PDB file of C-alpha atoms in Angstrom:
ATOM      1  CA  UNK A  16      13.331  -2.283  -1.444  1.00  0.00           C
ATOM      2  CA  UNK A  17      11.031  -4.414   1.080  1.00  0.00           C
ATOM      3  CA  UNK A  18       7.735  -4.497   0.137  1.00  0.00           C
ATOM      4  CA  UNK A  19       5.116  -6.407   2.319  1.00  0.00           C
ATOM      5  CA  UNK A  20       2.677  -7.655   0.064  1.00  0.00           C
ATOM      6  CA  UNK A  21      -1.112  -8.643   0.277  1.00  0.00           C
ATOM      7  CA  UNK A  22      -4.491  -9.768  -1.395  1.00  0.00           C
ATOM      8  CA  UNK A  23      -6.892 -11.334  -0.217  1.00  0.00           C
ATOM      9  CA  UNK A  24      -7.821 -13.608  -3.568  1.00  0.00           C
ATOM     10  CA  UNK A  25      -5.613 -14.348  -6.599  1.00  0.00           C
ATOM     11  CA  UNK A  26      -7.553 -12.980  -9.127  1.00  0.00           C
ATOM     12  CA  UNK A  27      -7.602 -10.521 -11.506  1.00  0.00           C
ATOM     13  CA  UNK A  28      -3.721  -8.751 -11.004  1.00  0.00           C
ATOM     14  CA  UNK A  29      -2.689 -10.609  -8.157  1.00  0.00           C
ATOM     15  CA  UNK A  30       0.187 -12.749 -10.130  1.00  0.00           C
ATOM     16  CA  UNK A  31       1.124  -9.610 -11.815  1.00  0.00           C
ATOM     17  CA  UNK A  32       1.536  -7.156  -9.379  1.00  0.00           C
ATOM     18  CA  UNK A  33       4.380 -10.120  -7.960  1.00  0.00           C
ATOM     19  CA  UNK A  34       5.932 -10.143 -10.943  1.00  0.00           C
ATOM     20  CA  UNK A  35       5.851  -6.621 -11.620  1.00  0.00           C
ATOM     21  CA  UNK A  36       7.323  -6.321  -8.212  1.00  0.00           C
ATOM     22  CA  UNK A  37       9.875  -8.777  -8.353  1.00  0.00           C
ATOM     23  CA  UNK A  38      10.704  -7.691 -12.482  1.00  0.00           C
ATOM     24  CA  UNK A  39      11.405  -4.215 -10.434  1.00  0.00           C
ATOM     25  CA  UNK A  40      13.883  -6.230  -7.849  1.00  0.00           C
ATOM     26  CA  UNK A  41      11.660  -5.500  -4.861  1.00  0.00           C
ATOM     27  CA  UNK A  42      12.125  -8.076  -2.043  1.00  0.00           C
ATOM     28  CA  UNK A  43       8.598  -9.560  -1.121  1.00  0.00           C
ATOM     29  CA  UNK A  44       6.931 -10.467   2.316  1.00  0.00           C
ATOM     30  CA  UNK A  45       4.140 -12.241   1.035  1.00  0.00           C
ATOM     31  CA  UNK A  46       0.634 -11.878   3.273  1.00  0.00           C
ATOM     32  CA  UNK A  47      -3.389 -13.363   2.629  1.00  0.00           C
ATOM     33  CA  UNK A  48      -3.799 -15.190  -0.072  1.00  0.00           C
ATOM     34  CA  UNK A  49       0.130 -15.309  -1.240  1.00  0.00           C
ATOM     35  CA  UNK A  50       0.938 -16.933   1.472  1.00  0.00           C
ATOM     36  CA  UNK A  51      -0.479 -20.638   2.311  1.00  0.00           C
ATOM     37  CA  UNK A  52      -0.653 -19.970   6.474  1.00  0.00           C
ATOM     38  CA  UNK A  53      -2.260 -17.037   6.721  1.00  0.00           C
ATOM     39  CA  UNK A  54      -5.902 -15.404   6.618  1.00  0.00           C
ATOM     40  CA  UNK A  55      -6.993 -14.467   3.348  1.00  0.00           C
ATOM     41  CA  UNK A  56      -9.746 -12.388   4.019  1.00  0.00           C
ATOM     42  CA  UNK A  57      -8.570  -8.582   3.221  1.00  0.00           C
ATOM     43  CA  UNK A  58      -8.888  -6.596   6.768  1.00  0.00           C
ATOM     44  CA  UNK A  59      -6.497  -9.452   7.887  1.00  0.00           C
ATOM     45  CA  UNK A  60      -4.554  -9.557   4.972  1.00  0.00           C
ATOM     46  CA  UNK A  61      -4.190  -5.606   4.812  1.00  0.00           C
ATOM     47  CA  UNK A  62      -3.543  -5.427   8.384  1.00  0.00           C
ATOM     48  CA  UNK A  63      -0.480  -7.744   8.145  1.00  0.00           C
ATOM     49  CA  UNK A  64       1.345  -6.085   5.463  1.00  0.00           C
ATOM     50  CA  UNK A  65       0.915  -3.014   7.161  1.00  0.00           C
ATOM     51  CA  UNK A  66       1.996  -3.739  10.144  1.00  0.00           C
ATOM     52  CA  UNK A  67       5.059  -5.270   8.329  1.00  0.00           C
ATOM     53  CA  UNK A  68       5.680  -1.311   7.427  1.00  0.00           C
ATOM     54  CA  UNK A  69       4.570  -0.307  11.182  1.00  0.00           C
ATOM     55  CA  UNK A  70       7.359  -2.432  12.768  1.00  0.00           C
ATOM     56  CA  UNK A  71      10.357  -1.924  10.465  1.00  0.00           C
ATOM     57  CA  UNK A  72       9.941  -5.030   8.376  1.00  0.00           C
ATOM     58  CA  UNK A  73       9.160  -3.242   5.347  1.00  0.00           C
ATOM     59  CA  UNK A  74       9.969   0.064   3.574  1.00  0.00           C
ATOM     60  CA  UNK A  75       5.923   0.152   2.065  1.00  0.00           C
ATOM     61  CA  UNK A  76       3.211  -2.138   1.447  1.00  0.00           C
ATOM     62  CA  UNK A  77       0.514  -2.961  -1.078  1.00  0.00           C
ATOM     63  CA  UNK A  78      -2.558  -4.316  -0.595  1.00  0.00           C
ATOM     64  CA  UNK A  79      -5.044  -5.340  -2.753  1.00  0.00           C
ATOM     65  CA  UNK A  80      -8.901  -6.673  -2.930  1.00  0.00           C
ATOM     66  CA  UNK A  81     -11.708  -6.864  -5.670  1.00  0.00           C
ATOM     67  CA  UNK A  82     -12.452  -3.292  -5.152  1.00  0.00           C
ATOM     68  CA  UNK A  83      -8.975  -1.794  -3.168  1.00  0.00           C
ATOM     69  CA  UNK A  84     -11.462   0.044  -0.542  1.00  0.00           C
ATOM     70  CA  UNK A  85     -11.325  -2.215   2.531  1.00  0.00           C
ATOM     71  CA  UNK A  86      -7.886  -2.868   1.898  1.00  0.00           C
ATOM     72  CA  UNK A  87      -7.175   0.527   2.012  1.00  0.00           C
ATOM     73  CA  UNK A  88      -9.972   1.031   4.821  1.00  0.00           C
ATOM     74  CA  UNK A  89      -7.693  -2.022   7.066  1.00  0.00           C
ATOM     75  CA  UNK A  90      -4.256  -0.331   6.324  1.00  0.00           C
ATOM     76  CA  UNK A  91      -5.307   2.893   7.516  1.00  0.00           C
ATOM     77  CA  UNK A  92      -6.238   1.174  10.760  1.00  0.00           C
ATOM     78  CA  UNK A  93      -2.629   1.030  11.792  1.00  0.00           C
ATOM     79  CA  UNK A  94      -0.669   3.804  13.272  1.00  0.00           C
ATOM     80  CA  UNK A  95       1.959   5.513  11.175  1.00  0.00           C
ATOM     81  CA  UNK A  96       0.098   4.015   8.119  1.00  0.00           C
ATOM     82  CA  UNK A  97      -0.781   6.365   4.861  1.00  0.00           C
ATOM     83  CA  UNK A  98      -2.233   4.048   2.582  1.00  0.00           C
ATOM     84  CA  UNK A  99      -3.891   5.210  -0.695  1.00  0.00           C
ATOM     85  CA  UNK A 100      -6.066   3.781  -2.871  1.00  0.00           C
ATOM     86  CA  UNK A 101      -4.305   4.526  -6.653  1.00  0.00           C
ATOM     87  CA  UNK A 102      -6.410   3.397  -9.822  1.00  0.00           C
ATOM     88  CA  UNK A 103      -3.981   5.351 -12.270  1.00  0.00           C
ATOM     89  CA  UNK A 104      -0.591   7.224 -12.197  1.00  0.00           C
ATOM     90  CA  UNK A 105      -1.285  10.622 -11.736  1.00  0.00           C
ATOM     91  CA  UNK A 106      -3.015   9.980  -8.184  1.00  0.00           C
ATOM     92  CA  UNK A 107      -0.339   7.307  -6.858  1.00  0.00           C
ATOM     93  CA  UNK A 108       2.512  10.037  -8.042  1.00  0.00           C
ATOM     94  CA  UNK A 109       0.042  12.578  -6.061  1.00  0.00           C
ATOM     95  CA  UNK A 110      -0.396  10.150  -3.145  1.00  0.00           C
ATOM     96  CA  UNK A 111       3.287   9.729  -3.071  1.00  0.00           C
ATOM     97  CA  UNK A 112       3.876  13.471  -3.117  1.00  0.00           C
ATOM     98  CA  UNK A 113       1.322  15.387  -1.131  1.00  0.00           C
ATOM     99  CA  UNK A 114       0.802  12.521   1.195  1.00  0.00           C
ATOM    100  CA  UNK A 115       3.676  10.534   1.875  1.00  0.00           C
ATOM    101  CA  UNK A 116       2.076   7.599   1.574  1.00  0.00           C
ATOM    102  CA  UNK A 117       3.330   4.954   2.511  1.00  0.00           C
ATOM    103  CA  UNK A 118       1.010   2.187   1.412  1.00  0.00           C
ATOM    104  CA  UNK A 119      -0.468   1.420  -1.915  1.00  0.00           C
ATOM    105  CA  UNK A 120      -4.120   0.207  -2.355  1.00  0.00           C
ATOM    106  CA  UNK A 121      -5.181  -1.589  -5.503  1.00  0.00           C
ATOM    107  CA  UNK A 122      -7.775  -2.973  -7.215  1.00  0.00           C
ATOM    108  CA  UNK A 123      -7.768  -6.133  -8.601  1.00  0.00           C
ATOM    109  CA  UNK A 124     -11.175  -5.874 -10.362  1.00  0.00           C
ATOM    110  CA  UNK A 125     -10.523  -2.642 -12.342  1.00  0.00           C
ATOM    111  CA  UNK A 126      -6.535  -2.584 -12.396  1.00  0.00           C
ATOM    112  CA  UNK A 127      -5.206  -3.349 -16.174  1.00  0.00           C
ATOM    113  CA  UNK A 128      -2.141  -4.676 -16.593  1.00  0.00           C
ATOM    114  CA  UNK A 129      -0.926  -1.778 -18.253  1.00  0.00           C
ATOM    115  CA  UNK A 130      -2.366   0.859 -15.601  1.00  0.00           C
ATOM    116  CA  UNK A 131      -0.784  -1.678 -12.896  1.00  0.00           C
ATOM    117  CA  UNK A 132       2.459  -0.729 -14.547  1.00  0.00           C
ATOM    118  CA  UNK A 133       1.917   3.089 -14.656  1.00  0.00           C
ATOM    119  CA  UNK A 134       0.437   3.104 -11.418  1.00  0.00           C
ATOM    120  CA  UNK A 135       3.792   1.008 -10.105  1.00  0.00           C
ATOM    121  CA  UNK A 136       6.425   3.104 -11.912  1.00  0.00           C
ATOM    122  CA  UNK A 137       4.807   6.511 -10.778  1.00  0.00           C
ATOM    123  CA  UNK A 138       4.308   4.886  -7.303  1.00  0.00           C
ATOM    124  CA  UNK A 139       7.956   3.903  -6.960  1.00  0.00           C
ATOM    125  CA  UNK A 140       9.397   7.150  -8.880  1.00  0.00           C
ATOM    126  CA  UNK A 141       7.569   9.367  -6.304  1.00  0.00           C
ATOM    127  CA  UNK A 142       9.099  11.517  -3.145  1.00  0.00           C
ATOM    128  CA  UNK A 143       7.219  13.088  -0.437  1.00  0.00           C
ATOM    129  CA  UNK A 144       7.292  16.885  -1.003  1.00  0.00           C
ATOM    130  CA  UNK A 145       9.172  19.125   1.060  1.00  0.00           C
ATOM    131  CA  UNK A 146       6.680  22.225   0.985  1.00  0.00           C
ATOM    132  CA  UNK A 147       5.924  23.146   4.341  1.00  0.00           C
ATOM    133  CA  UNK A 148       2.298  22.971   4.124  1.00  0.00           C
ATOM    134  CA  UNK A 149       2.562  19.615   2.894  1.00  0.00           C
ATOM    135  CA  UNK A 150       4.907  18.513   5.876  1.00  0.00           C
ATOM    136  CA  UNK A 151       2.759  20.244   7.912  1.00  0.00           C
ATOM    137  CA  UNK A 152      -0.504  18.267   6.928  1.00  0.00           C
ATOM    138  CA  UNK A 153       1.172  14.743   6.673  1.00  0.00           C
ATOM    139  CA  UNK A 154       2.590  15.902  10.483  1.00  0.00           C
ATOM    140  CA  UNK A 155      -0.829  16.582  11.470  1.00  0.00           C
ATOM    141  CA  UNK A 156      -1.917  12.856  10.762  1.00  0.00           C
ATOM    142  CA  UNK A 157       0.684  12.034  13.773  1.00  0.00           C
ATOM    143  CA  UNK A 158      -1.686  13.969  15.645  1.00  0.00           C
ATOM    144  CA  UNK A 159      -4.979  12.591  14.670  1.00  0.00           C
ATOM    145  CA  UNK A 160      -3.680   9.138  15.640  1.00  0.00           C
ATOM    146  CA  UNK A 161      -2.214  10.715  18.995  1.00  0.00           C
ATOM    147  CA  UNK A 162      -5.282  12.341  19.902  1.00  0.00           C
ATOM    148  CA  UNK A 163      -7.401   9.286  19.103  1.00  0.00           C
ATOM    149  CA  UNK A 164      -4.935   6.970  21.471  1.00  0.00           C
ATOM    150  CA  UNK A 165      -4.905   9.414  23.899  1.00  0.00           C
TER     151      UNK A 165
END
């Protein structure tokens, strides 16, 4: 799978949440502080990855800054984004499912190693639901954004 990936400092996970990635056999777009001609800072950063996902670049992103809130805030700036801000399993597998998301947000500060593996492998083993109220509220997102364009 494509992932589009960003942070906006390499610190804390940063180089493992590549390598976890890669170790997975994700294909990386690389965004902020991975990559040497870009913006760092995280609303940029966020915003880039995301868009990567907005414009058919990427299948999902994730984003990542000291505390994973305005990286999550920035993603969720972009139409057709869900991003969700995951600090263990059970709520990226919940994101995944109830949400659709489409975007993970991380911490780097308080992100172990070993949650950043749970949190990937429940993140990745996830599929939206296909309850009708859940269809119906990830639908009704669409409509937010509409009705905020419009």
């Amino acid at each position: 799978m494509r992932i589009a990936l960003a942070a906006d400092e390499l610190t804390g996970v940063a180089s493992a949440l590549t390598e976890q990635l890669r170790t997975r056999g994700h294909e990386l777009l690389l965004h902020g502080a991975y990559a040497d001609d870009e913006r760092s800072d995280w609303a940029w950063a966020s915003e880039r990855a995301t868009r990567d996902v907005a414009d058919g670049r990427a299948e999902q992103a994730v984003v990542a800054c000291w505390t994973g809130t305005g990286a999550s805030i920035a993603a969720n700036k972009v139409p057709g984004i869900r991003a969700a801000l995951c600090a263990d399993a059970q709520t990226a597998a919940g994101a995944r499912r109830w949400n659709d998301a489409n975007v993970l947000a991380l911490s780097l500060r308080a992100t172990s190693e070993a949650e950043l593996g749970e949190i990937l492998d429940a993140w990745f083993a996830g599929r939206a639901s296909e309850q009708q109220a859940d269809r119906a509220n990830v639908a009704h997102l669409s409509e937010i954004e509409a009705a905020r364009r419009g």
